[in-house]
PDB file of C-alpha atoms in Angstrom:
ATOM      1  CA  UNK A  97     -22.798 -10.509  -0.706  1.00  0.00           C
ATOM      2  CA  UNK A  98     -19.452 -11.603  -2.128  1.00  0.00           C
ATOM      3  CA  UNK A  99     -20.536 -15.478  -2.431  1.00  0.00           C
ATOM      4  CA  UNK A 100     -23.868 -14.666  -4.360  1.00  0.00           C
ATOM      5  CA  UNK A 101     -22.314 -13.047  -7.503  1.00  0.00           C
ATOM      6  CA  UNK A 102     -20.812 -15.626  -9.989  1.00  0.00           C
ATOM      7  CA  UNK A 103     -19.212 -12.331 -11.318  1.00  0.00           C
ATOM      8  CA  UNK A 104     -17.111 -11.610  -8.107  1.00  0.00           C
ATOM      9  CA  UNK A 105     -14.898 -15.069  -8.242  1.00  0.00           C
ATOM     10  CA  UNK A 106     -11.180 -15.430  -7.385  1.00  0.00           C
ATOM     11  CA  UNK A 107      -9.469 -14.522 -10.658  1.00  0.00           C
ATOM     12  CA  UNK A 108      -5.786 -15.875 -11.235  1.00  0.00           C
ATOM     13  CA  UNK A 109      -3.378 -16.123  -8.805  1.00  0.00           C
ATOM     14  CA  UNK A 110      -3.788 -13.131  -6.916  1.00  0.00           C
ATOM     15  CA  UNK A 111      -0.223 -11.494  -5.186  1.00  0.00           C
ATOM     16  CA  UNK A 112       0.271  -9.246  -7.868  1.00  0.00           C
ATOM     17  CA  UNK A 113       3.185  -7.184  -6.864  1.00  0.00           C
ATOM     18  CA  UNK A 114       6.659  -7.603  -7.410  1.00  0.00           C
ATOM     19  CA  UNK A 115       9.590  -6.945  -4.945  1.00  0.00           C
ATOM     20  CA  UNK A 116      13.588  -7.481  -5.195  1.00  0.00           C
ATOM     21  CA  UNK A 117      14.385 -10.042  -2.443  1.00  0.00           C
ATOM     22  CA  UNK A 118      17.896 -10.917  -0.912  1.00  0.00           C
ATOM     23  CA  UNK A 119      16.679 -15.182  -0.099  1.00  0.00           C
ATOM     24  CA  UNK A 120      17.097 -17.849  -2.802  1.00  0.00           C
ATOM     25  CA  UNK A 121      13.298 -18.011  -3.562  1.00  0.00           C
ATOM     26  CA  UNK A 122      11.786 -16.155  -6.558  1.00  0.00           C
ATOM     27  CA  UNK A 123      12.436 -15.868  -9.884  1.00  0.00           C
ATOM     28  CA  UNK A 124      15.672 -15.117 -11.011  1.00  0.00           C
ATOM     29  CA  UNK A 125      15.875 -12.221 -13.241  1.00  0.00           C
ATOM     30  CA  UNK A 126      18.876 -10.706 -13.633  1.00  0.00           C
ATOM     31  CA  UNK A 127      22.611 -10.826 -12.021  1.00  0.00           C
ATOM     32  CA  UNK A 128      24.764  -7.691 -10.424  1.00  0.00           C
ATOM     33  CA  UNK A 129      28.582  -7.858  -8.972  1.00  0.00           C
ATOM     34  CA  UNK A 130      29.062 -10.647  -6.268  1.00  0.00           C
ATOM     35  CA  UNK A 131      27.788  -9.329  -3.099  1.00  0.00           C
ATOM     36  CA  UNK A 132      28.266 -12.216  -0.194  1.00  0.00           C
ATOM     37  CA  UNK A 133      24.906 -13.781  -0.588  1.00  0.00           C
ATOM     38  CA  UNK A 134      26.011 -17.133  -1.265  1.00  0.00           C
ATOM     39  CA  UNK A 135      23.269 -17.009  -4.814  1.00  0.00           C
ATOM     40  CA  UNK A 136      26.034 -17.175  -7.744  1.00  0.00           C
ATOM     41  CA  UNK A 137      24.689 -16.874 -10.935  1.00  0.00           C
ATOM     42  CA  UNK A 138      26.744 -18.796 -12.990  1.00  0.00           C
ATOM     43  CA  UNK A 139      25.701 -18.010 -16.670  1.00  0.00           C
ATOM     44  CA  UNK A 140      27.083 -14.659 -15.726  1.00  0.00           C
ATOM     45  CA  UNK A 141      30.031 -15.106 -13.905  1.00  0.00           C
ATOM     46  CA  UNK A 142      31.086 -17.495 -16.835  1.00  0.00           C
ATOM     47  CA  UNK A 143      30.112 -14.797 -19.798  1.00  0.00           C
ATOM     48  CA  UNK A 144      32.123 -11.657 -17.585  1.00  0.00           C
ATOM     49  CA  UNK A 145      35.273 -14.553 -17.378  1.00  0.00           C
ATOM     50  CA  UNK A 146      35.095 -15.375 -20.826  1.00  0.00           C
ATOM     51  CA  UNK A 147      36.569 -13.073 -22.715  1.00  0.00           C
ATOM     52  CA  UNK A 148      39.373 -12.880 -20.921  1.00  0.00           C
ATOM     53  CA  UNK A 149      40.462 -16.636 -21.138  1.00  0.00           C
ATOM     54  CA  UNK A 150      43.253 -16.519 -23.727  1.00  0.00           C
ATOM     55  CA  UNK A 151      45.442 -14.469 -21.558  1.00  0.00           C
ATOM     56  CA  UNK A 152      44.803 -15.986 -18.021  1.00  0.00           C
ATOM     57  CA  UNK A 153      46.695 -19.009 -16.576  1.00  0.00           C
ATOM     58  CA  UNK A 154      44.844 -21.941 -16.270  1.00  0.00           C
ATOM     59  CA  UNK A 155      46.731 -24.237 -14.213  1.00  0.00           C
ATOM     60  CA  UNK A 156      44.713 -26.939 -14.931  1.00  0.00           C
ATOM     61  CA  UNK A 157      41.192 -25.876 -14.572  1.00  0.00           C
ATOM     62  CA  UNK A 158      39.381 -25.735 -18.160  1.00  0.00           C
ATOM     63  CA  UNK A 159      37.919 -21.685 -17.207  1.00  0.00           C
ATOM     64  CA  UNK A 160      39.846 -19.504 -15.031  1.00  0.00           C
ATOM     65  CA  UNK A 161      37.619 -17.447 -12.788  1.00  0.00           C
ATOM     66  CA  UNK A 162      39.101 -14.432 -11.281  1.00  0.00           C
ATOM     67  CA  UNK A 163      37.082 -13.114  -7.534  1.00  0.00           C
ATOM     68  CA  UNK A 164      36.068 -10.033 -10.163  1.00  0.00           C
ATOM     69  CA  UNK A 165      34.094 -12.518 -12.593  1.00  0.00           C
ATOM     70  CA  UNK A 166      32.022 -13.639  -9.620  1.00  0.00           C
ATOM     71  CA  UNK A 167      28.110 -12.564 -10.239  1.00  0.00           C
ATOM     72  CA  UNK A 168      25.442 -13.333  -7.939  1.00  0.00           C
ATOM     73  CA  UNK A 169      21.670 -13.964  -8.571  1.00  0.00           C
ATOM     74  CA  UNK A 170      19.483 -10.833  -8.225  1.00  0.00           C
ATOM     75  CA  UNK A 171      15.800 -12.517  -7.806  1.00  0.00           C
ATOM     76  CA  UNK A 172      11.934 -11.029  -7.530  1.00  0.00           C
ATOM     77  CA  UNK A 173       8.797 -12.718  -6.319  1.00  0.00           C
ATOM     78  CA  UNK A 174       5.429 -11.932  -6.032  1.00  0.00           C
ATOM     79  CA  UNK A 175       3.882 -10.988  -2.787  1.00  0.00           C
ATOM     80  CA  UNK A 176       0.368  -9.792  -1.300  1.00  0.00           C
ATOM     81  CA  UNK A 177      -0.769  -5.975  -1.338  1.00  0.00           C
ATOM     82  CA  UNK A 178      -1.722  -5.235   2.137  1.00  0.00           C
ATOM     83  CA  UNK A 179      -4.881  -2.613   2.311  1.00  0.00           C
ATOM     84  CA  UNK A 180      -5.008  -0.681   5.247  1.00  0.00           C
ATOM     85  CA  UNK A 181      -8.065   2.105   5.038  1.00  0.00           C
ATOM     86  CA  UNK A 182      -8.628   5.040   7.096  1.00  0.00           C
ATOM     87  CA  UNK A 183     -11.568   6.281   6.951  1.00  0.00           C
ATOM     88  CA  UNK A 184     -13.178   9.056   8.337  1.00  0.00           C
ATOM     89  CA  UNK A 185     -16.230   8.587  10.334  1.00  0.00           C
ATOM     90  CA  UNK A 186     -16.304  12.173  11.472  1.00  0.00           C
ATOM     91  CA  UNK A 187     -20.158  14.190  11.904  1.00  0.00           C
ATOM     92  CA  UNK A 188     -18.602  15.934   8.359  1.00  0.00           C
ATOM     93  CA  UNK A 189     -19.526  13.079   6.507  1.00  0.00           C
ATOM     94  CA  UNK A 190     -23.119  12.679   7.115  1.00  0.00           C
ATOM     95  CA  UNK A 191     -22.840  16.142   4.723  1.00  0.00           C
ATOM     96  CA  UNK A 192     -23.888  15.781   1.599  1.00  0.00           C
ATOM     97  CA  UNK A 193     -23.987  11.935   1.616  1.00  0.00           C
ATOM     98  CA  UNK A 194     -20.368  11.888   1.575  1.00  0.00           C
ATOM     99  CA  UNK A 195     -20.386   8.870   3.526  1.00  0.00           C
ATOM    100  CA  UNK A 196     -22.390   6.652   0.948  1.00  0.00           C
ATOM    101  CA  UNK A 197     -19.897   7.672  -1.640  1.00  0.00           C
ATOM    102  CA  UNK A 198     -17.211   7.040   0.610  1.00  0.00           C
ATOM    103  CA  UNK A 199     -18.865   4.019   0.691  1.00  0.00           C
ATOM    104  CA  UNK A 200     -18.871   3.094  -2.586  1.00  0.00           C
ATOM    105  CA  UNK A 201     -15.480   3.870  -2.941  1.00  0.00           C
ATOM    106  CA  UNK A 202     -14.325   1.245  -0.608  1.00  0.00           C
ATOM    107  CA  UNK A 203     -16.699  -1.675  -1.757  1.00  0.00           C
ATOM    108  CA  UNK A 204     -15.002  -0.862  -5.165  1.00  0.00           C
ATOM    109  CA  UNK A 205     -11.839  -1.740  -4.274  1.00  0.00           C
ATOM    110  CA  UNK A 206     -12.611  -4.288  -1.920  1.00  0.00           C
ATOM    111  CA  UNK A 207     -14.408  -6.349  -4.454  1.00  0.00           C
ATOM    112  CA  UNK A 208     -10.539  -6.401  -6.550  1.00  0.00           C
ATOM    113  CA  UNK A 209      -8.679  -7.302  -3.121  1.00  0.00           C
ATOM    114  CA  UNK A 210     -11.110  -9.914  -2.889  1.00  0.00           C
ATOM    115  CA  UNK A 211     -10.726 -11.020  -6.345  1.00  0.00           C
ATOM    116  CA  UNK A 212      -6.900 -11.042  -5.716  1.00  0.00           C
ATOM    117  CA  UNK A 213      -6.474 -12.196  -2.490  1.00  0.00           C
ATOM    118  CA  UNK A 214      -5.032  -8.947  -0.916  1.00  0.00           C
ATOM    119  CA  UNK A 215      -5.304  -8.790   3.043  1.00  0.00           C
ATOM    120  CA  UNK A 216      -6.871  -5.343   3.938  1.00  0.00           C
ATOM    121  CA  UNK A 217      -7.540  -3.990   7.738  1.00  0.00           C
ATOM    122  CA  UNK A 218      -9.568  -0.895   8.260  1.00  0.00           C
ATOM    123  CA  UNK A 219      -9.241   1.791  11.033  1.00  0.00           C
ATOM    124  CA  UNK A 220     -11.906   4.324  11.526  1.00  0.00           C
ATOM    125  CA  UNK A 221     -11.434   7.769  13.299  1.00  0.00           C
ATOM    126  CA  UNK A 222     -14.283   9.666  14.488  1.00  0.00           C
ATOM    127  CA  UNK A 223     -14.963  11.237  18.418  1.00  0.00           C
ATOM    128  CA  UNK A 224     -11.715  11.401  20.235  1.00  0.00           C
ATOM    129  CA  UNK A 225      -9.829   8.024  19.035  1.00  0.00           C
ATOM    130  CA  UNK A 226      -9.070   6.008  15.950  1.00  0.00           C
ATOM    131  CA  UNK A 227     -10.351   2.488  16.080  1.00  0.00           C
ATOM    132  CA  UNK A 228      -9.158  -1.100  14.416  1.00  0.00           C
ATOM    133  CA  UNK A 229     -12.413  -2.060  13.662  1.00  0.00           C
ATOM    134  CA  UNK A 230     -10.667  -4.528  11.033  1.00  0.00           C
ATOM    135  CA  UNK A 231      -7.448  -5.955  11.860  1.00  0.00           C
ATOM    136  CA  UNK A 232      -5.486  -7.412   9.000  1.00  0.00           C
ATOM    137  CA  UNK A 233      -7.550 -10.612   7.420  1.00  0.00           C
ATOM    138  CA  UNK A 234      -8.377 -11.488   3.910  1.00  0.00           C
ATOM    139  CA  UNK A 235     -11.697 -11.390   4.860  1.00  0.00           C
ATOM    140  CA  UNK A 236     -13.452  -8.827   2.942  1.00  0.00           C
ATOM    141  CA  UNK A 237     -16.281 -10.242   3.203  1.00  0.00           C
ATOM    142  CA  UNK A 238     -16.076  -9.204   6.965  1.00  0.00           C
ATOM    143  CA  UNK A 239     -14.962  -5.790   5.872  1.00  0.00           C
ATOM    144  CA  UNK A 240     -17.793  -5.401   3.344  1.00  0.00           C
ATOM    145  CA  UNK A 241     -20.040  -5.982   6.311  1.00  0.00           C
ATOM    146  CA  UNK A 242     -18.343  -3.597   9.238  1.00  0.00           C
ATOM    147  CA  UNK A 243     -18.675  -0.338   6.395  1.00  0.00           C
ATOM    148  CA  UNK A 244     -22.710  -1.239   5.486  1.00  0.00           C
ATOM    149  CA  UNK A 245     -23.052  -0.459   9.791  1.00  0.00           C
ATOM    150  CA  UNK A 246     -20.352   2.189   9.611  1.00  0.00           C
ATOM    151  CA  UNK A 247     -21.577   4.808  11.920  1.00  0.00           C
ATOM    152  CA  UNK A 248     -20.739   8.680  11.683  1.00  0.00           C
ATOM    153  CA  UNK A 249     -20.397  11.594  14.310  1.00  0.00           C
ATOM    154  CA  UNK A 250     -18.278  13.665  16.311  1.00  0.00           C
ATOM    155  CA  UNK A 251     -15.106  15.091  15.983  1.00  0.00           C
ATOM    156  CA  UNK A 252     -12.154  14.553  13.770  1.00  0.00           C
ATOM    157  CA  UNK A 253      -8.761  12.863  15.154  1.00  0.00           C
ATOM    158  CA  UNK A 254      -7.354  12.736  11.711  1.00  0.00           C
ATOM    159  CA  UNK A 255      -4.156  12.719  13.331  1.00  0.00           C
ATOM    160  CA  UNK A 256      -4.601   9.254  15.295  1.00  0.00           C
ATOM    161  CA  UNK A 257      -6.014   7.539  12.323  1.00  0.00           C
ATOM    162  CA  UNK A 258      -3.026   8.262  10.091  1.00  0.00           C
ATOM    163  CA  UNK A 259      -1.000   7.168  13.175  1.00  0.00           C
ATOM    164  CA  UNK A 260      -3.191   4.172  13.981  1.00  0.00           C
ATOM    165  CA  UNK A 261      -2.609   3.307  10.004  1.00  0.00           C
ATOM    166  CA  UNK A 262       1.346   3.115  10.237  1.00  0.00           C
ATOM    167  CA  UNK A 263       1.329   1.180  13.392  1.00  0.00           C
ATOM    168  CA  UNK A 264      -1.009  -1.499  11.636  1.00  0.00           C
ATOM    169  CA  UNK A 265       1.596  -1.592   8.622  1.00  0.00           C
ATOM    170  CA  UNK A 266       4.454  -1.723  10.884  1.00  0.00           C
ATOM    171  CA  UNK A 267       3.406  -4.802  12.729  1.00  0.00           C
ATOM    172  CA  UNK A 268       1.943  -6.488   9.487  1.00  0.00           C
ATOM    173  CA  UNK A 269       5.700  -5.852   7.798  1.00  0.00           C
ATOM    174  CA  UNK A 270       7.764  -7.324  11.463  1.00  0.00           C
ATOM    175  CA  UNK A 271       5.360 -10.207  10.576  1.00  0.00           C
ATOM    176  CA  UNK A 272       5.893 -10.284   7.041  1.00  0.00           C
ATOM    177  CA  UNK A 273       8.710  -8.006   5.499  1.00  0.00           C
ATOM    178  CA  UNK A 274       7.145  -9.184   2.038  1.00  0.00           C
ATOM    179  CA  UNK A 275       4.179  -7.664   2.526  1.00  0.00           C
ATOM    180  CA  UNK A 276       3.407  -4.382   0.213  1.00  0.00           C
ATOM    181  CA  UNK A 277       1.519  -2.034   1.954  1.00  0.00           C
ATOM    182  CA  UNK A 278      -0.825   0.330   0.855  1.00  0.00           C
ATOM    183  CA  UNK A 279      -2.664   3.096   2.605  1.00  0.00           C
ATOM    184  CA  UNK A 280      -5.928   4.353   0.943  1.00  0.00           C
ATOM    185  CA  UNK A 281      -7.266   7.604   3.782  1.00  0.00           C
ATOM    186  CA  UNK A 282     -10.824   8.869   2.713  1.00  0.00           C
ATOM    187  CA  UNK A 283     -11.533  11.951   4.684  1.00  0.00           C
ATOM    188  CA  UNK A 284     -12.303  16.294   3.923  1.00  0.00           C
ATOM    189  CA  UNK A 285      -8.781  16.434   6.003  1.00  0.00           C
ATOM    190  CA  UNK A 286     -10.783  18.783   8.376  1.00  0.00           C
ATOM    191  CA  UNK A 287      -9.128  17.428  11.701  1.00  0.00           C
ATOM    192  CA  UNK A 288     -10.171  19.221  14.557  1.00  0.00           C
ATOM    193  CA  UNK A 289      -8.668  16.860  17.495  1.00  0.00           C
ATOM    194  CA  UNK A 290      -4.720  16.332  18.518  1.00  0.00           C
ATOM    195  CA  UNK A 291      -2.922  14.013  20.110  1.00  0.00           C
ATOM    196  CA  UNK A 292      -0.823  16.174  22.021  1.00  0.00           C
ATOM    197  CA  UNK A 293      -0.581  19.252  22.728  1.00  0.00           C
ATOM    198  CA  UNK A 294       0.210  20.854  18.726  1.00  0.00           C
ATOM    199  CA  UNK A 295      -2.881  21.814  16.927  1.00  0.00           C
ATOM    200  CA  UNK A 296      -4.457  19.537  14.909  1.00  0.00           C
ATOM    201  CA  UNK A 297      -4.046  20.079  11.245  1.00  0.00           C
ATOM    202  CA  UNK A 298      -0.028  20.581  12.028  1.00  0.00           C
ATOM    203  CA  UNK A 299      -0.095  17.045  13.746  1.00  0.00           C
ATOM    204  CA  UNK A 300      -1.467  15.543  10.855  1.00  0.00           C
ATOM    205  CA  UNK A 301       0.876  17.370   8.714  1.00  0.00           C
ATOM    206  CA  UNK A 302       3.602  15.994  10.679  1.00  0.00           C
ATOM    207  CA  UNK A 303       2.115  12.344  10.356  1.00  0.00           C
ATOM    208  CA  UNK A 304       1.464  12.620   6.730  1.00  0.00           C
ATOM    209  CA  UNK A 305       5.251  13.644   5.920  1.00  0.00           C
ATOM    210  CA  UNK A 306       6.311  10.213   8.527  1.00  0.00           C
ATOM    211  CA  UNK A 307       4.160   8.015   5.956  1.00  0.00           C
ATOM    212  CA  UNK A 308       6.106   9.796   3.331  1.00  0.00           C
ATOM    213  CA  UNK A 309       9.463   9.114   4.714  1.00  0.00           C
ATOM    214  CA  UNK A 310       8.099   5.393   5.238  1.00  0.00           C
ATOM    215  CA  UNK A 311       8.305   5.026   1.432  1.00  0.00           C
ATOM    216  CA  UNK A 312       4.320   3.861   2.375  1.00  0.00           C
ATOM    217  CA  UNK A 313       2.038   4.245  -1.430  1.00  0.00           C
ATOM    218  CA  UNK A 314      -0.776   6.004  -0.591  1.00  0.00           C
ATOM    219  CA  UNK A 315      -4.110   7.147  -1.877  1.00  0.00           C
ATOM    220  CA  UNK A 316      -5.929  10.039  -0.631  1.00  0.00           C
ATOM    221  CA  UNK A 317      -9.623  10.172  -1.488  1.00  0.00           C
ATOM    222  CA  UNK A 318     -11.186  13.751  -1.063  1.00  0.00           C
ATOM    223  CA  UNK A 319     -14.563  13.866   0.062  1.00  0.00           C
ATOM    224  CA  UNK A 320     -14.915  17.457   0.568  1.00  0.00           C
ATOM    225  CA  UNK A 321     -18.161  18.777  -1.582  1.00  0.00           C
ATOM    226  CA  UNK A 322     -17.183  21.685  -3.727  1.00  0.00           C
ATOM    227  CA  UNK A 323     -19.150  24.820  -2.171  1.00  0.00           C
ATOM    228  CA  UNK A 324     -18.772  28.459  -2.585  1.00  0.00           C
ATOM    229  CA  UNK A 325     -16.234  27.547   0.387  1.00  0.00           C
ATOM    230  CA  UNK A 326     -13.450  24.931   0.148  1.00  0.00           C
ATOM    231  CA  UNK A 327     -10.230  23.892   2.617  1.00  0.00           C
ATOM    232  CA  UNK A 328      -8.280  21.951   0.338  1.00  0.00           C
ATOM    233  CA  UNK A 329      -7.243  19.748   3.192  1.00  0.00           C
ATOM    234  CA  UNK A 330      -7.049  16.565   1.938  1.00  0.00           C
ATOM    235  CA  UNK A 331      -5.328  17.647  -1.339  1.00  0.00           C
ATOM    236  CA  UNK A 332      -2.314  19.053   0.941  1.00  0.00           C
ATOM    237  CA  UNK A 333      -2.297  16.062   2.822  1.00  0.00           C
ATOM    238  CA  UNK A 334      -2.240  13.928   0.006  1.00  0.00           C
ATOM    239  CA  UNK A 335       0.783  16.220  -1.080  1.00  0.00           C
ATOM    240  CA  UNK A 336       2.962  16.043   1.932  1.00  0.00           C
ATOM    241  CA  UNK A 337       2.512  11.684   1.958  1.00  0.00           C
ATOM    242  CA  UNK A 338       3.224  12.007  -1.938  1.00  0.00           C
ATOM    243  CA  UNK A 339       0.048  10.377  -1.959  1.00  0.00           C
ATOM    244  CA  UNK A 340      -2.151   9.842  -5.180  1.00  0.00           C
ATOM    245  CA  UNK A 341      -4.931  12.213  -4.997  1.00  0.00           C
ATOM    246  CA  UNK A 342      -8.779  11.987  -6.353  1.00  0.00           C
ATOM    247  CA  UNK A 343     -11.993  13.846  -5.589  1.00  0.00           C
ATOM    248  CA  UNK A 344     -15.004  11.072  -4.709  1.00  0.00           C
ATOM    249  CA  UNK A 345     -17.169  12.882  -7.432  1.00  0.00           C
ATOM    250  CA  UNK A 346     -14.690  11.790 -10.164  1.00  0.00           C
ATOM    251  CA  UNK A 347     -14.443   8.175  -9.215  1.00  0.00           C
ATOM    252  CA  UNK A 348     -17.208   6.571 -10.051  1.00  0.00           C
ATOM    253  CA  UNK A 349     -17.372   3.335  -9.096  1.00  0.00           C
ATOM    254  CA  UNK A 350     -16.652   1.558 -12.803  1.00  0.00           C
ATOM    255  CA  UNK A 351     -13.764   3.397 -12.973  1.00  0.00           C
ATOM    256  CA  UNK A 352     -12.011   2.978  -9.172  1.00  0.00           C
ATOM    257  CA  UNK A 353     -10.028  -0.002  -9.637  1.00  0.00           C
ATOM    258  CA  UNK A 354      -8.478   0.984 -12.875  1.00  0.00           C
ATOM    259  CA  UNK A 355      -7.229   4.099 -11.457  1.00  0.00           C
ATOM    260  CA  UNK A 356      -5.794   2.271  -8.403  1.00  0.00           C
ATOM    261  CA  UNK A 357      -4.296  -0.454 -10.248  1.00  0.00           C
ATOM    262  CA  UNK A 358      -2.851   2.478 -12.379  1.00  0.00           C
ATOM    263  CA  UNK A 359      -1.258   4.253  -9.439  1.00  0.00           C
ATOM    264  CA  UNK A 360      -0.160   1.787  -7.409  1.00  0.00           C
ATOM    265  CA  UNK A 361       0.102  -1.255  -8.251  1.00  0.00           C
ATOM    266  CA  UNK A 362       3.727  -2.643  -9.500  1.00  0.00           C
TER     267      UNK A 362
END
C-alpha cells in the first residue's frame, strides 16, 4: 500500500523533534554558567570576561579569565518521535463502526510517521490482556497491515493497555534516552476489566495520572458515539494524562496530521 503511491514518499529528513542534550553532539545553540561538562563555549566565556579586562591583572596572559567567566555549550539535536498506539479492540467498537474510523485515524498518522521516519509499536487490548501486536519498528508498512486484520470483541482491560504502553516506552527510552515518545490511546474509556483487585475505571485512572507524571505527550482519541446517553470516559482520561483530547467524528482524516503535528510535535 505504502510503495504504490508516488504521493506517500519519504519527505526531508525525517527526526523532527528537538531535545536539550548534555553530550558534545548537536547543534550548539546557546551557552549557560559553566556546569562540569567539559563543552566550554568560548565566544561566551570571552564576551562575560571582557568587560572586565581593564581592571584585572594580567600577569602575562593577553585576557584574564576568572572561574566566573567560564560558559559552557548548551546544545540540541534532532531525534525520532516514537509512536506507541493503544488501541482498543474491545466488542464496543464494532458499535457504530467505530472501529473503521478508528481505523482511519491511525492510517492517517501512520502515513506522516512513514513519511518521517518515526518508529511506532502498537498494543491492542481487548478480552482479558493487552497485546504487542507491533513491537517498536519503522515498519509501518507492517503496522498498516496488522490494523486492516484488526479483530474486535470481548471485554475491556483498558487498564493493561495503558500499562502495556509505558512499559513499551520505558524499554524503547533504556535503549535510546533520545527517543521522544508519544502515546496516541483510541478507546470509549469504558474499561470493564482490572488488573488487580481495584475496580476498573479507578485502575485506569491511576495509570493515566503515572503517564502524566512520566512527562509522556499523549493523545486521546474518543470514539464514544454521541447518544441520548454518554460516559465521558475517555475525555477524563485524557484529562488526568494531560493528554490532548479529540472526538473521531471531528477528525477527519485530511485534517489528522495537522492537528497532531499542532499538539505535539516540538
Amino acid at each position: 500500500m505504502f510503495s504504490k503511491d508516488k504521493n506517500l514518499r519519504r519527505k526531508g529528513s525525517g527526526r523532527r523533534s528537538l531535545t536539550r542534550i548534555n553530550s558534545k553532539k548537536g547543534r550548539y545553540v546557546r551557552s549557560k554558567f559553566y556546569n562540569e561538562n567539559n563543552d566550554i563555549a568560548f565566544d561566551a566565556t570571552l564576551r562575560a570576561a571582557a568587560p572586565y579586562q581593564k581592571s584585572r591583572k594580567k600577569e602575562g596572559v593577553a585576557i584574564s579569565i576568572k572561574e566566573w567567566d567560564i560558559r559552557e555549550k548548551v546544545r540540541e539535536k534532532k531525534i525520532g518521535n516514537f509512536i506507541v498506539f493503544v488501541v482498543d479492540g474491545s466488542g464496543s467498537m464494532n458499535a457504530n463502526q467505530r472501529i473503521k474510523a478508528a481505523k482511519g485515524a491511525i492510517v492517517s498518522l501512520l502515513l506522516d510517521a512513514y513519511q518521517k521516519r518515526d518508529e511506532v509499536a502498537m498494543i491492542v487490548f481487548k478480552g482479558e490482556t493487552a497485546e504487542v501486536v507491533l513491537p517498536p519498528t519503522s515498519s509501518v508498512e507492517l503496522a498498516y497491515k496488522l490494523m486492516e486484520e484488526l479483530p474486535t470483541g470481548g471485554k475491556t482491560p483498558l487498564a493493561e493497555g495503558l500499562y502495556k504502553g509505558l512499559e513499551v516506552i520505558k524499554n524503547a527510552k533504556y535503549r535510546n534516552p533520545d527517543i521522544y515518545p508519544i502515546i496516541v490511546l483510541i478507546s470509549d474509556g469504558r474499561a470493564n476489566v482490572s488488573r488487580g483487585s481495584k475496580k476498573p475505571i479507578e485502575e485506569v485512572k491511576e495509570m493515566a495520572l503515572l503517564i502524566k507524571k512520566e512527562e509522556i505527550k499523549s493523545i486521546v482519541i474518543d470514539v464514544e458515539k454521541d447518544n441520548f446517553i454518554t460516559f465521558g470516559l475517555a475525555r477524563e482520561i485524557a484529562n488526568l494524562m494531560d493528554a490532548k483530547y479529540f472526538k473521531i467524528d471531528d477528525l477527519k482524516a485530511e485534517k489528522i496530521i495537522d492537528v497532531v503535528k499542532q499538539s505535539l510535535y516540538v
